[in-house]
Each structure stands twice: as C-alpha cells, then as structure tokens.
XYZ file of N, CA, C and O in Angstrom:
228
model
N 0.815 -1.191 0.000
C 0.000 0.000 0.000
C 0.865 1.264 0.000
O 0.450 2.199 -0.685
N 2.067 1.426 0.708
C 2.933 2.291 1.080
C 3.358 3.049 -0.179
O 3.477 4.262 -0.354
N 3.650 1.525 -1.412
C 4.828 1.366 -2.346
C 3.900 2.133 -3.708
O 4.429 2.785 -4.609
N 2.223 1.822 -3.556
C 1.286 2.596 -4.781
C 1.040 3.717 -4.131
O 0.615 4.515 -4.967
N 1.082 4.242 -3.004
C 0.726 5.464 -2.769
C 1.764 6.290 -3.326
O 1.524 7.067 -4.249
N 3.304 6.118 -2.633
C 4.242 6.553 -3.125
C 4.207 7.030 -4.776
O 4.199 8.111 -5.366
N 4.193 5.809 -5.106
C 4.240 6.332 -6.746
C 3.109 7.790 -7.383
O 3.241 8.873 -7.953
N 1.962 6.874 -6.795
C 1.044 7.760 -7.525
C 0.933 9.746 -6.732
O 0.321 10.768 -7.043
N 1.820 9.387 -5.752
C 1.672 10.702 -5.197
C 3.353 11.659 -5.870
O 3.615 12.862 -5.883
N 4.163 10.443 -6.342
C 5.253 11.283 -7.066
C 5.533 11.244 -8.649
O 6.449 11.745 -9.300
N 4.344 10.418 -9.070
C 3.700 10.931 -10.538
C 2.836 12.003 -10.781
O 2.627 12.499 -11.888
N 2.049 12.549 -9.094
C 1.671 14.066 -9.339
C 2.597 14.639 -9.334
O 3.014 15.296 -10.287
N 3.043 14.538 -8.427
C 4.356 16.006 -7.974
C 4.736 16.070 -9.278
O 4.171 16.959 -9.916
N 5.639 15.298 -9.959
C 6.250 15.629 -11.216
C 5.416 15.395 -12.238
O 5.782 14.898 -13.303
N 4.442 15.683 -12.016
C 3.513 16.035 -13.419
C 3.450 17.417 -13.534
O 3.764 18.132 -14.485
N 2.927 17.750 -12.250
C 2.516 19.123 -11.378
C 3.614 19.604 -12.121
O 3.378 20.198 -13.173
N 5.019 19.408 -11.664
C 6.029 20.478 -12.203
C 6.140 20.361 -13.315
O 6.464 21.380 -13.925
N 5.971 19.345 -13.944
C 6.294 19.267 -15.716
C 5.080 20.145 -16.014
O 5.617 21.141 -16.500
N 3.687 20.384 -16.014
C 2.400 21.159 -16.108
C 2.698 22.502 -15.620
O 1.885 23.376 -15.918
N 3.370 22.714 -15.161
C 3.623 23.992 -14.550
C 4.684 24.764 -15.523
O 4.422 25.894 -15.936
N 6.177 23.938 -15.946
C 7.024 24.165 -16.606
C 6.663 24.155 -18.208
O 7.529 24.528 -19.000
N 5.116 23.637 -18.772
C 4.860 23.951 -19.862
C 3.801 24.565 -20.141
O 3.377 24.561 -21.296
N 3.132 25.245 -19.092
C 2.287 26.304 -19.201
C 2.616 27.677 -20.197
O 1.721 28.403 -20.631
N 3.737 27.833 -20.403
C 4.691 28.998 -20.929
C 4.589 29.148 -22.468
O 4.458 30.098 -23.240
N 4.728 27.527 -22.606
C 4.587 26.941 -24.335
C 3.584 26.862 -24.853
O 3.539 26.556 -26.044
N 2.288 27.150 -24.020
C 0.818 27.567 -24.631
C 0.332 28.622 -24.733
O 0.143 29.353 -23.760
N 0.059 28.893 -25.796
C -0.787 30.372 -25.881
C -2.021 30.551 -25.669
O -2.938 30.046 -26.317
N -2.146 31.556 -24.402
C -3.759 31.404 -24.214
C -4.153 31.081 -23.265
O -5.056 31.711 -22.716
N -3.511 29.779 -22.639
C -3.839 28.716 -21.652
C -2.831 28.593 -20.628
O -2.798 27.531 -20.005
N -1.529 30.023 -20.190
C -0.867 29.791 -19.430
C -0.954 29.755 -18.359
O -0.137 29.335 -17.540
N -2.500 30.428 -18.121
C -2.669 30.784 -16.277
C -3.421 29.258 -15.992
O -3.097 28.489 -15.087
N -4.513 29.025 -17.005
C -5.133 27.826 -16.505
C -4.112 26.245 -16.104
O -4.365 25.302 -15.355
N -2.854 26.558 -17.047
C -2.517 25.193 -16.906
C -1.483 25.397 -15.922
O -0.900 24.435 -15.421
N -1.169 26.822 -15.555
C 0.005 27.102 -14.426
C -0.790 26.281 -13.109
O -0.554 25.134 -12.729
N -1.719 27.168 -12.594
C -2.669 26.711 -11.647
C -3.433 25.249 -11.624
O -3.758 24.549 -10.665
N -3.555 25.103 -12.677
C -3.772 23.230 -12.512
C -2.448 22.299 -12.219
O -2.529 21.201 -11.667
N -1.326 22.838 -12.626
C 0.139 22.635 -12.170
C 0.023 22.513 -10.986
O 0.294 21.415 -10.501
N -0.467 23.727 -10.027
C 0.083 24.215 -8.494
C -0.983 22.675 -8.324
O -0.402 21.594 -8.234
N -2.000 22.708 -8.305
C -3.139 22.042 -7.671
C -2.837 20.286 -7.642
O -3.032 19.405 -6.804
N -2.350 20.319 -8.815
C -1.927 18.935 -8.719
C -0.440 18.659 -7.815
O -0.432 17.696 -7.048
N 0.502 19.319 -7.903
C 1.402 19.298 -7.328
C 1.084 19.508 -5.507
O 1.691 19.293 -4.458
N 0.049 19.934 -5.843
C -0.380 20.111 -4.060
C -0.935 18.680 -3.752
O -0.664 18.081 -2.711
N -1.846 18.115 -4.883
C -2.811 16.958 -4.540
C -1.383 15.848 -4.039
O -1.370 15.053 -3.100
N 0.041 16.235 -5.322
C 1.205 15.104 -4.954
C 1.926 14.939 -3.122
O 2.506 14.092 -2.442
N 1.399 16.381 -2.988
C 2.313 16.431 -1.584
C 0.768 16.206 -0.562
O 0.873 16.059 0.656
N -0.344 16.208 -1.125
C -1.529 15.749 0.028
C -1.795 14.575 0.332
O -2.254 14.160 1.397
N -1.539 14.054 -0.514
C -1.389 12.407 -0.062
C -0.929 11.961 1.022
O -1.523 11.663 2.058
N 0.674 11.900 0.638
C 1.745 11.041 1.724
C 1.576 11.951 3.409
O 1.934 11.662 4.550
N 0.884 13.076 2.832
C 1.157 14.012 4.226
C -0.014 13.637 5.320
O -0.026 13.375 6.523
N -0.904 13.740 4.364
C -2.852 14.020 5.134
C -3.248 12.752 5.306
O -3.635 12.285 6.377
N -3.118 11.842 3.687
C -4.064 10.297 3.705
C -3.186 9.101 4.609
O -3.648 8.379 5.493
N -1.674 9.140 4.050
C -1.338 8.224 4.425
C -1.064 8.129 5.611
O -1.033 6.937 5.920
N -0.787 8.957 6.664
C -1.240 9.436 7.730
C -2.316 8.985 8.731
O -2.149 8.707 9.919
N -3.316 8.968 8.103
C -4.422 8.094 8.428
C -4.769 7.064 8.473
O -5.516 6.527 9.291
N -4.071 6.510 7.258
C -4.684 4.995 6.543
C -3.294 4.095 7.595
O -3.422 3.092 8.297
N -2.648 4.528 7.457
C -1.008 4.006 8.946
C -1.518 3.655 10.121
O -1.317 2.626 10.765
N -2.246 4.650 10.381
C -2.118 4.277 12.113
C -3.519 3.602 12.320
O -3.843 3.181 13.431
C-alpha cells in the first residue's frame, strides 16, 4: 500500500512540475494550466502528508 501510494503521489508532484514548466509553451492557456500545475502538485504532496497518515495508524 505504502509502495502505490508513493508512486502515484510522485507521478503528481512531477507532473505538477512538468504542467507547470509547460504552461509557458501555450498560448492562451498559461494561467489555466500554471494553476492546474500548483493544484496537482499540491494533490502530490496531500497524499503522503494528510491520507497516508491516516490509513497508517
């Protein structure tokens, strides 16, 4: 359980930053995909912090 949380919470994070780092290369769509960047990159660090946290003890 530890080993899929992990992943799927550091396939956000670095999505988050890759989404964030190509917001720049769209025209039009830089604020929406900046901020869907932050959000997901937040969802990567809410996991291991908030859920797994819970689901542990």
């Amino acid at each position: 359980m530890k080993l899929i949380a992990f992943l799927v919470s550091l396939a956000l994070f670095v999505g988050g930053i890759y989404l964030m780092g190509s917001a720049f290369f769209v025209p039009g769509l830089e604020g929406v995909l900046f901020v869907a960047g932050i959000l997901i990159t937040t969802a990567g660090l809410f996991v291991p912090v908030h859920i797994l946290k819970r689901v542990d003890s």
